[in-house]
Tab-separated table of C-alpha atoms in Angstrom:
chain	number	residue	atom	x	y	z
A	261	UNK	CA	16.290	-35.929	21.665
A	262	UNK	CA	16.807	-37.933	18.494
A	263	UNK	CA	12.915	-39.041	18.145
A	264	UNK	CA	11.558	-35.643	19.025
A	265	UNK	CA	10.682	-33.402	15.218
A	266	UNK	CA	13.280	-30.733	14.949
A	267	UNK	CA	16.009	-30.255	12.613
A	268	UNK	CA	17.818	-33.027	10.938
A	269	UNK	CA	21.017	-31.849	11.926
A	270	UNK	CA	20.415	-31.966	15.772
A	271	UNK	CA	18.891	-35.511	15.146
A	272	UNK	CA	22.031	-36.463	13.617
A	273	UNK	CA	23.990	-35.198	16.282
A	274	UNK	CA	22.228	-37.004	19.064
A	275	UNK	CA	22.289	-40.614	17.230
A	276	UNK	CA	26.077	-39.982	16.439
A	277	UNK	CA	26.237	-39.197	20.608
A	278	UNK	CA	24.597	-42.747	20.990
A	279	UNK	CA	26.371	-44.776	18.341
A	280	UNK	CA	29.437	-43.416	19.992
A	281	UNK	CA	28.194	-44.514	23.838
A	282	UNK	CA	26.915	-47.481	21.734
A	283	UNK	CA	30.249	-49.011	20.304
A	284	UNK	CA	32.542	-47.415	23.430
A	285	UNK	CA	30.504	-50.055	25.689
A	286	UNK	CA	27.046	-49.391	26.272
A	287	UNK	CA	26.651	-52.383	24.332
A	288	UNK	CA	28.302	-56.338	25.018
A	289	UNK	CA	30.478	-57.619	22.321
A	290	UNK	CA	27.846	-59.972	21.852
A	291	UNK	CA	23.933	-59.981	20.982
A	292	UNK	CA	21.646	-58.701	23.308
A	293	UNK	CA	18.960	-60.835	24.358
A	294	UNK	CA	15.237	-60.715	25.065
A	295	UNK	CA	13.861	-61.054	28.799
A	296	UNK	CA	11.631	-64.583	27.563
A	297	UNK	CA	14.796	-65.878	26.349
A	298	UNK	CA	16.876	-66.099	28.863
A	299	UNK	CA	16.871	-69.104	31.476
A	300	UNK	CA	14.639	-67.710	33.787
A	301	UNK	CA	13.213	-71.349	35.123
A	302	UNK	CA	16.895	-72.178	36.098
A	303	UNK	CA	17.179	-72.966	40.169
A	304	UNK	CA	20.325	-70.768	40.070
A	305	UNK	CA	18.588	-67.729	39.251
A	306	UNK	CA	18.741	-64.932	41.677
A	307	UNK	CA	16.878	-61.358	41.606
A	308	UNK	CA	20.130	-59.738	40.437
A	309	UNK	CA	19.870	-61.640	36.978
A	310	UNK	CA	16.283	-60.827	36.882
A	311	UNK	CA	17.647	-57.195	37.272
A	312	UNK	CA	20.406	-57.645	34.632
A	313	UNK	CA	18.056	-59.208	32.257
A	314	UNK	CA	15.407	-56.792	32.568
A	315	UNK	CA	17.337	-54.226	31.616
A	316	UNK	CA	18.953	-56.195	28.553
A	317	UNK	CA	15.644	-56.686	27.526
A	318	UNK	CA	15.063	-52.937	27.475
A	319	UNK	CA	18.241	-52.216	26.136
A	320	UNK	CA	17.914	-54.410	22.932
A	321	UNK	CA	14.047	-52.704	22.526
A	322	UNK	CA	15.718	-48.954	22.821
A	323	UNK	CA	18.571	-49.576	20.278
A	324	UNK	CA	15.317	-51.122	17.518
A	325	UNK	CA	14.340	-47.717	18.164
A	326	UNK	CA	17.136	-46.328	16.695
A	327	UNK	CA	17.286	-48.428	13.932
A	328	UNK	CA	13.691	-47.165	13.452
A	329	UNK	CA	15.306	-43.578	13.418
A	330	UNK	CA	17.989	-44.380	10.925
A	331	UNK	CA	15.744	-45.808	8.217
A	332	UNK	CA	13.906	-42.930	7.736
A	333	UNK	CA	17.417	-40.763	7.558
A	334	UNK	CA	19.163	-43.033	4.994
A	335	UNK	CA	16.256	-42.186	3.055
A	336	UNK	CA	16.381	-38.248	3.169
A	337	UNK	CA	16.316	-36.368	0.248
A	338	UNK	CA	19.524	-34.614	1.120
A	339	UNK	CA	22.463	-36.518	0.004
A	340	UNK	CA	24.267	-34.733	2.761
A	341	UNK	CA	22.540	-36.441	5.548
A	342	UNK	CA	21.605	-39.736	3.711
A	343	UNK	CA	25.910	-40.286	3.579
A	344	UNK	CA	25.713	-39.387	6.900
A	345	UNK	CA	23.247	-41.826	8.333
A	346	UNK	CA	25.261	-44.409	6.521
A	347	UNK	CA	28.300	-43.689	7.860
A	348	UNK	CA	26.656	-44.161	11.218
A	349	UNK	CA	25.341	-47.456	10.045
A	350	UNK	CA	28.681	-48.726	8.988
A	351	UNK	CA	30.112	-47.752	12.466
A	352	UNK	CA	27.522	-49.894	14.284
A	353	UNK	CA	27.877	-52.826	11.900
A	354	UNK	CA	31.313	-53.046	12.108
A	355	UNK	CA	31.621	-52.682	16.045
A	356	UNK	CA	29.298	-54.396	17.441
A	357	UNK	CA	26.704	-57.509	16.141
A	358	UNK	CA	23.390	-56.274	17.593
A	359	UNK	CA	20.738	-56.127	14.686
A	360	UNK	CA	23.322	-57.641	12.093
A	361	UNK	CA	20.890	-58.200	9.674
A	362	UNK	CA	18.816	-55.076	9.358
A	363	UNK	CA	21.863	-52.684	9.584
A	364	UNK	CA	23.298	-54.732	6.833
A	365	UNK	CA	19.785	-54.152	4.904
A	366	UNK	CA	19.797	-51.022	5.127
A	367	UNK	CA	24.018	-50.510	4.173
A	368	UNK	CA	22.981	-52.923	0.864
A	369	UNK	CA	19.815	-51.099	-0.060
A	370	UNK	CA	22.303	-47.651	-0.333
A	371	UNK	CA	23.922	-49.379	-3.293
A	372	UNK	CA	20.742	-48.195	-5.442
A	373	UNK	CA	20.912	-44.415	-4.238
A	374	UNK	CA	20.144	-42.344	-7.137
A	375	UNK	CA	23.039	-40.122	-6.293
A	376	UNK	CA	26.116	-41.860	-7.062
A	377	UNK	CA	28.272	-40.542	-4.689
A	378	UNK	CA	26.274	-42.126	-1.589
A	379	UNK	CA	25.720	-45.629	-3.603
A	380	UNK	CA	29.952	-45.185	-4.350
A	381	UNK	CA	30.281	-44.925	-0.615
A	382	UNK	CA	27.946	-47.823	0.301
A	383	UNK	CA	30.226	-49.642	-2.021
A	384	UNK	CA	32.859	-48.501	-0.187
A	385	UNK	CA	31.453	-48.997	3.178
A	386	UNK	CA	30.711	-52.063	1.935
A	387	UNK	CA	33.793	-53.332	1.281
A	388	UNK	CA	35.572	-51.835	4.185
A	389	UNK	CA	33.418	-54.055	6.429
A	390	UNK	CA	35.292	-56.883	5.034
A	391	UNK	CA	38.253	-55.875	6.592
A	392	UNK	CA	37.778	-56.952	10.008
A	393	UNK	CA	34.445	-59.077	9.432
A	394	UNK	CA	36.099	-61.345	6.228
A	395	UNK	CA	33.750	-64.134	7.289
A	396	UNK	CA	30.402	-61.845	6.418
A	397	UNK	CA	30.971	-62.379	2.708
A	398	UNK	CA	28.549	-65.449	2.788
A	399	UNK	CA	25.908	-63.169	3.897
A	400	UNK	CA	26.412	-59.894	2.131
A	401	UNK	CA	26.005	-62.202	-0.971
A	402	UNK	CA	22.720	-63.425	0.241
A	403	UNK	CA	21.505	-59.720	0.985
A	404	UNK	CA	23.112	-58.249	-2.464
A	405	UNK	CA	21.307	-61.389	-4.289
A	406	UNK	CA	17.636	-60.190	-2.828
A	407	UNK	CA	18.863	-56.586	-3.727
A	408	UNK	CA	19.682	-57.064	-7.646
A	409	UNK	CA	17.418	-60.279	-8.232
A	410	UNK	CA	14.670	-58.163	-6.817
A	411	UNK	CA	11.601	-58.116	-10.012
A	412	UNK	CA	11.653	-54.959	-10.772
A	413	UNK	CA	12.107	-53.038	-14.079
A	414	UNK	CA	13.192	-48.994	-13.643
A	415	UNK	CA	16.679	-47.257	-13.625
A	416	UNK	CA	17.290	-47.113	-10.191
A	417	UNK	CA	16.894	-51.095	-10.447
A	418	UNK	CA	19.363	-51.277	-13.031
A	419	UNK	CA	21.330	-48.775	-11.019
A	420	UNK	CA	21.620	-50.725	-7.770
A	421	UNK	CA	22.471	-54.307	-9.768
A	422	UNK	CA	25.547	-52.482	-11.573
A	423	UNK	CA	27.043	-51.106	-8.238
A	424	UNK	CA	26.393	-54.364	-6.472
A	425	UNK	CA	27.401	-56.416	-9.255
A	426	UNK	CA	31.197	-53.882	-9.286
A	427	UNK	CA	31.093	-54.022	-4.928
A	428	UNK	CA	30.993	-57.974	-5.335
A	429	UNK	CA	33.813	-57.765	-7.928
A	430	UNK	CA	36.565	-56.196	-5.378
A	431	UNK	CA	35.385	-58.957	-2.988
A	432	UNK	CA	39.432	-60.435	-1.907
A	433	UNK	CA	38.747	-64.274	-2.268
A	434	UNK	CA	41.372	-66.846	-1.027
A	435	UNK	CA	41.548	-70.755	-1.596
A	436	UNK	CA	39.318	-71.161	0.985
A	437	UNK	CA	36.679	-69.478	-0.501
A	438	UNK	CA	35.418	-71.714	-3.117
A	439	UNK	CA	31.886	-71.911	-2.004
A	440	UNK	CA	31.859	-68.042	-1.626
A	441	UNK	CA	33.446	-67.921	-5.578
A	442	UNK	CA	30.660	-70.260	-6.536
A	443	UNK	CA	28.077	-68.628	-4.939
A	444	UNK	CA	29.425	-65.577	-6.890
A	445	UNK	CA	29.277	-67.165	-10.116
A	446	UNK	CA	26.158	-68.652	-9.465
A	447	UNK	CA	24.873	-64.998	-8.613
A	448	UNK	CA	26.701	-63.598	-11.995
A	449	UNK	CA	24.644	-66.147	-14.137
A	450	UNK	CA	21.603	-65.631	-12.742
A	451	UNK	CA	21.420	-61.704	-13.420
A	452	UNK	CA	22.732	-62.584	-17.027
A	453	UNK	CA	19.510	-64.892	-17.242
A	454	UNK	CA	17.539	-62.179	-15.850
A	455	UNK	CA	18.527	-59.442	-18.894
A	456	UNK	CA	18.795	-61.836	-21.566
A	457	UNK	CA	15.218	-62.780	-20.578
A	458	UNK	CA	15.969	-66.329	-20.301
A	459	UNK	CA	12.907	-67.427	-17.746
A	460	UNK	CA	13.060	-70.519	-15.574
A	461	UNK	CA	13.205	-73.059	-17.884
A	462	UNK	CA	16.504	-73.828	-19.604
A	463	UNK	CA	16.505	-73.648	-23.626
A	464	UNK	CA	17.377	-76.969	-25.481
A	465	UNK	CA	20.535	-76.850	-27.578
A	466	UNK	CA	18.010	-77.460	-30.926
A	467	UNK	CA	15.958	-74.323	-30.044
A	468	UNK	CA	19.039	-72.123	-29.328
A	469	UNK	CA	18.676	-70.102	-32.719
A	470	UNK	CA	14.960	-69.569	-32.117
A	471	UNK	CA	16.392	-68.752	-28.238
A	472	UNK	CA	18.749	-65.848	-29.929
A	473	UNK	CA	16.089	-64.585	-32.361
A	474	UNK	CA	13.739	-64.104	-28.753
A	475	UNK	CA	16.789	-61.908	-27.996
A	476	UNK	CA	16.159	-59.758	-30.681
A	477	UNK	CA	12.538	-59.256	-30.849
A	478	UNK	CA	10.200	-58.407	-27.650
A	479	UNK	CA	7.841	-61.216	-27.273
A	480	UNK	CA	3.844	-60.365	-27.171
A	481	UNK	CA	3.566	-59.451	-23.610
A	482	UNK	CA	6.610	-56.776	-24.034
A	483	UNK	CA	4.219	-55.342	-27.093
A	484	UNK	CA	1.126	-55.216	-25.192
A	485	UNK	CA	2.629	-53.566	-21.937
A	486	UNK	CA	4.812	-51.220	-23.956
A	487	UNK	CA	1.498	-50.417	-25.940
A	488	UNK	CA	-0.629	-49.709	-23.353
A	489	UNK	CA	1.913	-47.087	-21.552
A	490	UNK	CA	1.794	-45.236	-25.024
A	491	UNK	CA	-1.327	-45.323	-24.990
A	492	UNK	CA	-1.803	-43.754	-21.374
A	493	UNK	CA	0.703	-41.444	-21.867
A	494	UNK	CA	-0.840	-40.042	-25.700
A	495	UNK	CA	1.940	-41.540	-27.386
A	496	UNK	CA	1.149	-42.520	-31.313
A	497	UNK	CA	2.986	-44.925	-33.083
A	498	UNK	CA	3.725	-48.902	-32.588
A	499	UNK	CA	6.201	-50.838	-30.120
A	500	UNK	CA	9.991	-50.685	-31.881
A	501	UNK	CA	11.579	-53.588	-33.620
A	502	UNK	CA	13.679	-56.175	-32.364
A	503	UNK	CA	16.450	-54.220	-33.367
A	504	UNK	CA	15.680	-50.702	-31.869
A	505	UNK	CA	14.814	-52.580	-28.540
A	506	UNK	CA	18.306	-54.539	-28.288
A	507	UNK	CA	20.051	-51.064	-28.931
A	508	UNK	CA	18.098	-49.834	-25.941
A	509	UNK	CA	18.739	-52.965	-23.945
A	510	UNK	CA	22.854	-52.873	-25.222
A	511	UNK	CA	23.243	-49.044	-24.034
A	512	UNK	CA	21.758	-49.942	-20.252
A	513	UNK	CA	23.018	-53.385	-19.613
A	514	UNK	CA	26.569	-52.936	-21.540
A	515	UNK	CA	28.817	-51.867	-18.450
A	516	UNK	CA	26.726	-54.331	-16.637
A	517	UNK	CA	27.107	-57.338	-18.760
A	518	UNK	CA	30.610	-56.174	-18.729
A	519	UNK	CA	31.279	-55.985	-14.786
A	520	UNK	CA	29.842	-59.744	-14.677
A	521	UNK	CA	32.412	-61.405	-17.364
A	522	UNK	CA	34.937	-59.659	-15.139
A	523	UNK	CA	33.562	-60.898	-12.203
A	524	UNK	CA	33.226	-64.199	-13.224
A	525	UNK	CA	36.686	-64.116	-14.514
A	526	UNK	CA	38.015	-63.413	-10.720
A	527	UNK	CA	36.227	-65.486	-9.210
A	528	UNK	CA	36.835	-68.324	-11.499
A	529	UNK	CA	39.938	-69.480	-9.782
A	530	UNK	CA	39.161	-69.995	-6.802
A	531	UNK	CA	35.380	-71.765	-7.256
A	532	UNK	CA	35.266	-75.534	-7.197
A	533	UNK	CA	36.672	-77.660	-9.624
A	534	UNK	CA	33.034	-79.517	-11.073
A	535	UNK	CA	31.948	-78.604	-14.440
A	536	UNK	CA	28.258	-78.797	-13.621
A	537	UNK	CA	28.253	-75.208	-12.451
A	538	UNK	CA	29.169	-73.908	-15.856
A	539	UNK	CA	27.579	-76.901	-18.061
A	540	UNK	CA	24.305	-75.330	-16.768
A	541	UNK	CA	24.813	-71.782	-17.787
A	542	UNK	CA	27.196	-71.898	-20.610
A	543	UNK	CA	24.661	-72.112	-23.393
A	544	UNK	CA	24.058	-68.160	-21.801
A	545	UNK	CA	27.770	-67.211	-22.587
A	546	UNK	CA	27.297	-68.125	-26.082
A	547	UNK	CA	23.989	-66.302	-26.592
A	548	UNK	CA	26.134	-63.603	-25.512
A	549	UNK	CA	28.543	-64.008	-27.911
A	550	UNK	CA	26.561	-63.345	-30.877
A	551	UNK	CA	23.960	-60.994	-29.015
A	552	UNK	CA	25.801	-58.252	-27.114
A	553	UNK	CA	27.985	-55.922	-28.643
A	554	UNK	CA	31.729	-56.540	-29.701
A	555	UNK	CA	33.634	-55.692	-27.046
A	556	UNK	CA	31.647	-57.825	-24.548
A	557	UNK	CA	31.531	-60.715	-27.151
A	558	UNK	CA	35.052	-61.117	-27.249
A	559	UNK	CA	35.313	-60.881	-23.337
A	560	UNK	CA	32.580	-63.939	-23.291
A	561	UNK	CA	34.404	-65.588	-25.634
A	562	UNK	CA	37.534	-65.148	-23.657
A	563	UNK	CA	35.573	-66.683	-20.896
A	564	UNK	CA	34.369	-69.683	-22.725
A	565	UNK	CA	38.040	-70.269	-23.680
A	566	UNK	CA	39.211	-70.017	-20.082
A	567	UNK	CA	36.508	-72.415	-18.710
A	568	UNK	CA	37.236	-74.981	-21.226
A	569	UNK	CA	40.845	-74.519	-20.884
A	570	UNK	CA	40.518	-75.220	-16.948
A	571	UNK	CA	38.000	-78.267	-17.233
A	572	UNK	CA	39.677	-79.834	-19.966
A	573	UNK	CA	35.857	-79.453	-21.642
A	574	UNK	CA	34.596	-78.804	-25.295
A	575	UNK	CA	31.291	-76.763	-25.596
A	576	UNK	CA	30.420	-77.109	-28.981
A	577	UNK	CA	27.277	-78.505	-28.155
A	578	UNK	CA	26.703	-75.339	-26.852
A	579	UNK	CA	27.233	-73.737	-30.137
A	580	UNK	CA	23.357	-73.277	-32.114
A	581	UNK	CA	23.498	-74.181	-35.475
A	582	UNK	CA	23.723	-71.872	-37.601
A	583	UNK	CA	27.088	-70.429	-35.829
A	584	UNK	CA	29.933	-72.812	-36.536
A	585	UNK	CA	32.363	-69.736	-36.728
A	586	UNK	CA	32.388	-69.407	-32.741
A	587	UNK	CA	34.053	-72.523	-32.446
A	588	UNK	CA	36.715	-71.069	-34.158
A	589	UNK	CA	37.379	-68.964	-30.887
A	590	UNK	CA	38.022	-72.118	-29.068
């Protein structure tokens, strides 16, 4: 009833029938297994396993099926039934282990809904899947890194990183969790890379003024691609300034670059002692001190102060030339 066309509503109503046979026992607490790999060559093997497993096998290809139903669901363009089919989602996830990873996928990817009452609730969801799974924050990091690391440049990018970046924040970490905190930080400094337009190559301490003035100015490739899409589009006129561009870049990234400092600042505790996590990005938290505006300056600053403070470490290297009065934070 759920595959055949009709109404969204009835389709909904049958695959909330079958998530609810699903999780009350249709399905082991366990993952189900395909017919080629289970022990079939064993001597022991008699034609009621053969039975069993045949109809595992089928089993585990009928509930793909109905992951194949959800997908297109969580993408309707009714909020109403997109919250829905996540709910549902959540339910399986949390019950039961079959098809982990694409259930997860598809929870994560909800995160960059462009209404943000369903990507609020796949926060939530989220979050509440912690509670009995705590030892799934390993991989909902991995699948939230391919989600806001993902190349490419629009709003409802920019809108999925800042609701995965705030759902990561309200992760509960304990001192056992200091390769999940420095997987977090790691995470944190690689999306402030990614806006500050860092690349892959790290920036000597000499060419850290020239590093900041790249801040400030969009480099040639910017200026062609942003002139060519005014040109399509009929628009006269030339790319903006440095200046203009950073305002841009400040009003969309702001609450952003601010979620990260504050996740980095909770997370901070409980990561691993060695400096070398934060000697390799902390020439970024000093761009950031003299590149974004005030507010988040001071909270970088802040953070600078606290690392130090905790390691026992002076980063005036760090510091580009030019800028001795940031030392005076320290």
């Amino acid at each position: 009833m759920a595959s055949k066309k009709g109404g969204r509503g009835e389709s909904l109503k049958a695959l909330r029938a079958i998530v609810d046979w699903w999780v009350g026992g249709g399905c082991p607490d366990r993952k189900l297994r395909y017919f080629r790999d289970q022990p079939v060559t064993s001597p022991d093997i008699t034609d009621a396993h053969l039975i069993v497993w045949h109809f595992e096998d089928w089993l585990k290809k009928y509930f793909f099926s109905i992951l194949q139903l959800l997908e297109p669901l969580s993408l309707d363009p009714l909020a109403y039934i997109r919250t829905q089919t996540m709910s549902l989602i959540f339910t399986l996830l949390k019950e039961k282990p079959e098809q982990e990873q694409n259930l997860l996928r598809l929870l994560v990817n909800k995160l960059g809904d462009s209404d943000k009452s369903v990507a609020s609730k796949a926060s939530f969801h989220v979050l509440q899947l912690l509670v009995p799974h705590p030892s799934m924050k390993g991989v909902i990091i991995r699948e939230m890194t391919s989600l806001v690391l993902k190349k490419q440049a629009d709003h409802t990018h920019t809108h999925a990183r800042y609701y995965g970046v705030i759902t990561l924040n309200q992760f509960t970490l304990a001192s056992g969790d200091k390769d999940i905190a420095a997987a977090l930080i790691s995470l944190y400094f690689q999306i402030f890379e990614d806006i500050l337009g860092k690349g892959e190559t790290e920036t000597p301490v000499e060419d850290a003024d020239e590093a900041d003035q790249a801040l400030r100015r969009p480099n040639a490739r910017d200026k062609a691609r942003q002139n060519e899409r005014m040109k399509k589009k009929g628009i006269k006129g030339k790319v903006p300034s440095g200046g203009e561009v950073f305002a841009e870049t400040e009003d969309s990234n702001a609450k952003l670059i601010a979620a990260l400092i504050t996740g980095i600042h909770r997370a901070l505790p409980f990561a691993k002692t060695d400096t070398a996590i934060f000697d390799k990005h902390m020439s970024t938290l000093f761009r950031i001190t003299h590149s974004a505006p005030f507010n988040i300056s001071i909270q970088a600053l802040v953070l600078i102060e606290k690392v130090s403070s905790a390691n026992k470490v002076r980063y005036d290297s760090c510091v580009p030339k030019g800028k001795p009065q940031l030392t005076a934070f320290l």
